[in-house]
PDB file of C-alpha atoms in Angstrom:
ATOM      1  CA  MET A   7     114.558  83.337 122.157  1.00  0.00           C
ATOM      2  CA  LEU A   8     113.355  82.987 118.687  1.00  0.00           C
ATOM      3  CA  LYS A   9     110.738  85.666 119.160  1.00  0.00           C
ATOM      4  CA  LYS A  10     113.624  88.112 120.485  1.00  0.00           C
ATOM      5  CA  GLN A  11     115.875  87.249 117.556  1.00  0.00           C
ATOM      6  CA  ALA A  12     112.959  88.023 114.998  1.00  0.00           C
ATOM      7  CA  SER A  13     112.451  91.391 116.564  1.00  0.00           C
ATOM      8  CA  ASN A  14     116.128  92.393 116.551  1.00  0.00           C
ATOM      9  CA  THR A  15     116.188  91.001 112.808  1.00  0.00           C
ATOM     10  CA  THR A  16     113.455  93.133 112.010  1.00  0.00           C
ATOM     11  CA  ARG A  17     114.811  96.149 113.646  1.00  0.00           C
ATOM     12  CA  ILE A  18     118.047  95.843 111.793  1.00  0.00           C
ATOM     13  CA  ALA A  19     116.185  95.400 108.504  1.00  0.00           C
ATOM     14  CA  LEU A  20     114.032  98.473 109.042  1.00  0.00           C
ATOM     15  CA  LEU A  21     117.017 100.590 109.956  1.00  0.00           C
ATOM     16  CA  LEU A  22     118.954  99.585 106.819  1.00  0.00           C
ATOM     17  CA  LEU A  23     115.768 100.317 104.717  1.00  0.00           C
ATOM     18  CA  PHE A  24     115.521 103.613 106.178  1.00  0.00           C
ATOM     19  CA  LEU A  25     119.152 104.389 105.699  1.00  0.00           C
ATOM     20  CA  ALA A  26     118.789 103.276 102.031  1.00  0.00           C
ATOM     21  CA  TYR A  27     115.890 105.510 101.472  1.00  0.00           C
ATOM     22  CA  PHE A  28     117.500 108.250 103.404  1.00  0.00           C
ATOM     23  CA  GLY A  29     120.832 108.025 101.141  1.00  0.00           C
ATOM     24  CA  SER A  30     118.618 107.831  98.053  1.00  0.00           C
ATOM     25  CA  THR A  31     116.837 110.877  98.617  1.00  0.00           C
ATOM     26  CA  ASN A  32     119.423 113.120  99.967  1.00  0.00           C
ATOM     27  CA  LEU A  33     122.677 112.008  98.178  1.00  0.00           C
ATOM     28  CA  PHE A  34     121.334 111.838  94.556  1.00  0.00           C
ATOM     29  CA  TYR A  35     119.305 115.161  94.595  1.00  0.00           C
ATOM     30  CA  HIS A  36     119.135 116.622  90.955  1.00  0.00           C
ATOM     31  CA  SER A  37     117.011 118.968  88.802  1.00  0.00           C
ATOM     32  CA  HIS A  38     116.080 119.021  84.973  1.00  0.00           C
ATOM     33  CA  ILE A  39     114.421 121.764  83.007  1.00  0.00           C
ATOM     34  CA  ILE A  40     111.958 119.939  80.768  1.00  0.00           C
ATOM     35  CA  ASN A  41     109.446 121.936  78.508  1.00  0.00           C
ATOM     36  CA  GLY A  42     110.414 125.033  80.607  1.00  0.00           C
ATOM     37  CA  SER A  43     109.624 123.523  83.869  1.00  0.00           C
ATOM     38  CA  LEU A  44     112.031 122.761  86.584  1.00  0.00           C
ATOM     39  CA  VAL A  45     111.661 118.966  87.677  1.00  0.00           C
ATOM     40  CA  THR A  46     113.495 118.444  90.884  1.00  0.00           C
ATOM     41  CA  HIS A  47     113.934 114.902  92.396  1.00  0.00           C
ATOM     42  CA  SER A  48     116.407 112.275  93.723  1.00  0.00           C
ATOM     43  CA  HIS A  49     117.407 108.918  92.751  1.00  0.00           C
ATOM     44  CA  PRO A  50     120.693 106.999  92.325  1.00  0.00           C
ATOM     45  CA  TYR A  51     122.331 107.509  88.917  1.00  0.00           C
ATOM     46  CA  SER A  52     125.736 106.961  87.346  1.00  0.00           C
ATOM     47  CA  GLY A  53     127.743 109.780  85.354  1.00  0.00           C
ATOM     48  CA  GLU A  54     127.331 113.578  85.365  1.00  0.00           C
ATOM     49  CA  ALA A  55     124.098 115.152  86.525  1.00  0.00           C
ATOM     50  CA  ASN A  56     123.876 117.372  83.471  1.00  0.00           C
ATOM     51  CA  GLN A  57     124.113 114.463  81.106  1.00  0.00           C
ATOM     52  CA  HIS A  58     121.590 112.467  83.030  1.00  0.00           C
ATOM     53  CA  THR A  59     118.066 112.369  81.201  1.00  0.00           C
ATOM     54  CA  HIS A  60     114.655 110.906  81.607  1.00  0.00           C
ATOM     55  CA  SER A  61     112.026 109.497  79.053  1.00  0.00           C
ATOM     56  CA  THR A  62     108.557 110.735  79.243  1.00  0.00           C
ATOM     57  CA  GLU A  63     107.510 107.583  80.988  1.00  0.00           C
ATOM     58  CA  SER A  64     110.188 107.752  83.729  1.00  0.00           C
ATOM     59  CA  LEU A  65     109.127 111.314  84.414  1.00  0.00           C
ATOM     60  CA  PHE A  66     105.480 110.145  84.841  1.00  0.00           C
ATOM     61  CA  VAL A  67     106.587 107.575  87.215  1.00  0.00           C
ATOM     62  CA  ILE A  68     108.684 109.970  89.283  1.00  0.00           C
ATOM     63  CA  GLN A  69     105.704 112.415  89.521  1.00  0.00           C
ATOM     64  CA  LEU A  70     103.391 109.642  90.469  1.00  0.00           C
ATOM     65  CA  LEU A  71     105.861 108.354  93.071  1.00  0.00           C
ATOM     66  CA  GLY A  72     106.116 111.871  94.586  1.00  0.00           C
ATOM     67  CA  HIS A  73     102.445 112.399  94.813  1.00  0.00           C
ATOM     68  CA  PHE A  74     101.827 108.992  96.260  1.00  0.00           C
ATOM     69  CA  SER A  75     104.528 109.660  99.006  1.00  0.00           C
ATOM     70  CA  PHE A  76     103.062 113.176  99.676  1.00  0.00           C
ATOM     71  CA  ILE A  77      99.395 112.050  99.961  1.00  0.00           C
ATOM     72  CA  SER A  78     100.464 108.992 102.004  1.00  0.00           C
ATOM     73  CA  GLY A  79     102.233 111.273 104.527  1.00  0.00           C
ATOM     74  CA  ILE A  80      99.191 113.573 104.687  1.00  0.00           C
ATOM     75  CA  MET A  81      96.943 110.746 105.239  1.00  0.00           C
ATOM     76  CA  ILE A  82      99.102 109.209 108.155  1.00  0.00           C
ATOM     77  CA  PHE A  83      99.314 112.760 109.751  1.00  0.00           C
ATOM     78  CA  ILE A  84      95.444 113.077 109.512  1.00  0.00           C
ATOM     79  CA  GLY A  85      94.882 109.525 110.965  1.00  0.00           C
ATOM     80  CA  THR A  86      97.206 110.105 113.788  1.00  0.00           C
ATOM     81  CA  LEU A  87      95.465 113.533 114.563  1.00  0.00           C
ATOM     82  CA  LEU A  88      92.103 111.802 114.459  1.00  0.00           C
ATOM     83  CA  CYS A  89      93.167 108.986 116.721  1.00  0.00           C
ATOM     84  CA  SER A  90      94.649 111.355 119.274  1.00  0.00           C
ATOM     85  CA  PHE A  91      91.553 113.569 119.105  1.00  0.00           C
ATOM     86  CA  ILE A  92      89.180 110.491 119.861  1.00  0.00           C
ATOM     87  CA  ALA A  93      91.384 109.404 122.705  1.00  0.00           C
ATOM     88  CA  ARG A  94      91.440 112.994 124.112  1.00  0.00           C
ATOM     89  CA  ILE A  95      87.642 113.556 124.058  1.00  0.00           C
ATOM     90  CA  GLY A  96      87.078 109.937 125.240  1.00  0.00           C
ATOM     91  CA  LEU A  97      85.197 108.510 122.377  1.00  0.00           C
ATOM     92  CA  SER A  98      87.334 105.291 122.358  1.00  0.00           C
ATOM     93  CA  ASP A  99      85.003 103.537 124.830  1.00  0.00           C
ATOM     94  CA  VAL A 100      81.967 104.735 122.916  1.00  0.00           C
ATOM     95  CA  ILE A 101      83.573 103.274 119.566  1.00  0.00           C
ATOM     96  CA  LYS A 102      84.424 100.117 121.266  1.00  0.00           C
ATOM     97  CA  LYS A 103      80.777  99.840 122.550  1.00  0.00           C
ATOM     98  CA  ILE A 104      79.289 100.380 118.901  1.00  0.00           C
ATOM     99  CA  ARG A 105      81.735  97.819 117.518  1.00  0.00           C
ATOM    100  CA  GLN A 106      80.779  95.093 120.103  1.00  0.00           C
ATOM    101  CA  GLU A 107      77.020  95.931 119.688  1.00  0.00           C
ATOM    102  CA  SER A 108      77.225  95.772 115.886  1.00  0.00           C
ATOM    103  CA  LEU A 109      78.974  92.419 116.042  1.00  0.00           C
ATOM    104  CA  ALA A 110      76.484  91.122 118.679  1.00  0.00           C
ATOM    105  CA  TYR A 111      73.436  91.898 116.488  1.00  0.00           C
ATOM    106  CA  GLY A 112      75.057  90.612 113.170  1.00  0.00           C
ATOM    107  CA  ILE A 113      75.090  94.068 111.344  1.00  0.00           C
ATOM    108  CA  ASN A 114      78.205  92.927 109.373  1.00  0.00           C
ATOM    109  CA  LYS A 115      76.351  90.187 107.828  1.00  0.00           C
ATOM    110  CA  ALA A 116      75.727  89.991 103.962  1.00  0.00           C
ATOM    111  CA  PRO A 117      72.237  90.902 102.590  1.00  0.00           C
ATOM    112  CA  PRO A 118      69.703  88.030 102.040  1.00  0.00           C
ATOM    113  CA  TYR A 119      69.976  86.028  98.793  1.00  0.00           C
ATOM    114  CA  GLN A 120      67.317  84.638  96.755  1.00  0.00           C
ATOM    115  CA  TYR A 121      68.073  82.476  93.853  1.00  0.00           C
ATOM    116  CA  ILE A 122      65.425  82.680  91.172  1.00  0.00           C
TER     117      ILE A 122
END
């Protein structure tokens, strides 16, 4: 019973988190012209869009978060493709066997240490 309640609470929390993210990225979309370059991004702000400005530091953070989101998405996509490729060609059993053998022979041990 408690496990089911925790699962439902997690589902609701994730749904609310997704809705907040979706709203933030789609409802507050705006652009700035800074040093001759068009910077387009989204985040909640108060007031008029044309009076809304950013400091150099905040623009750096916005750019960093944008690149992080893009690279994370690419890595998840590549990982998903790789997993489906491994499953399709039947290498999952080979990988399991290699993992079991490496654990059985102690390959994951630390190197020997000698105190001088």
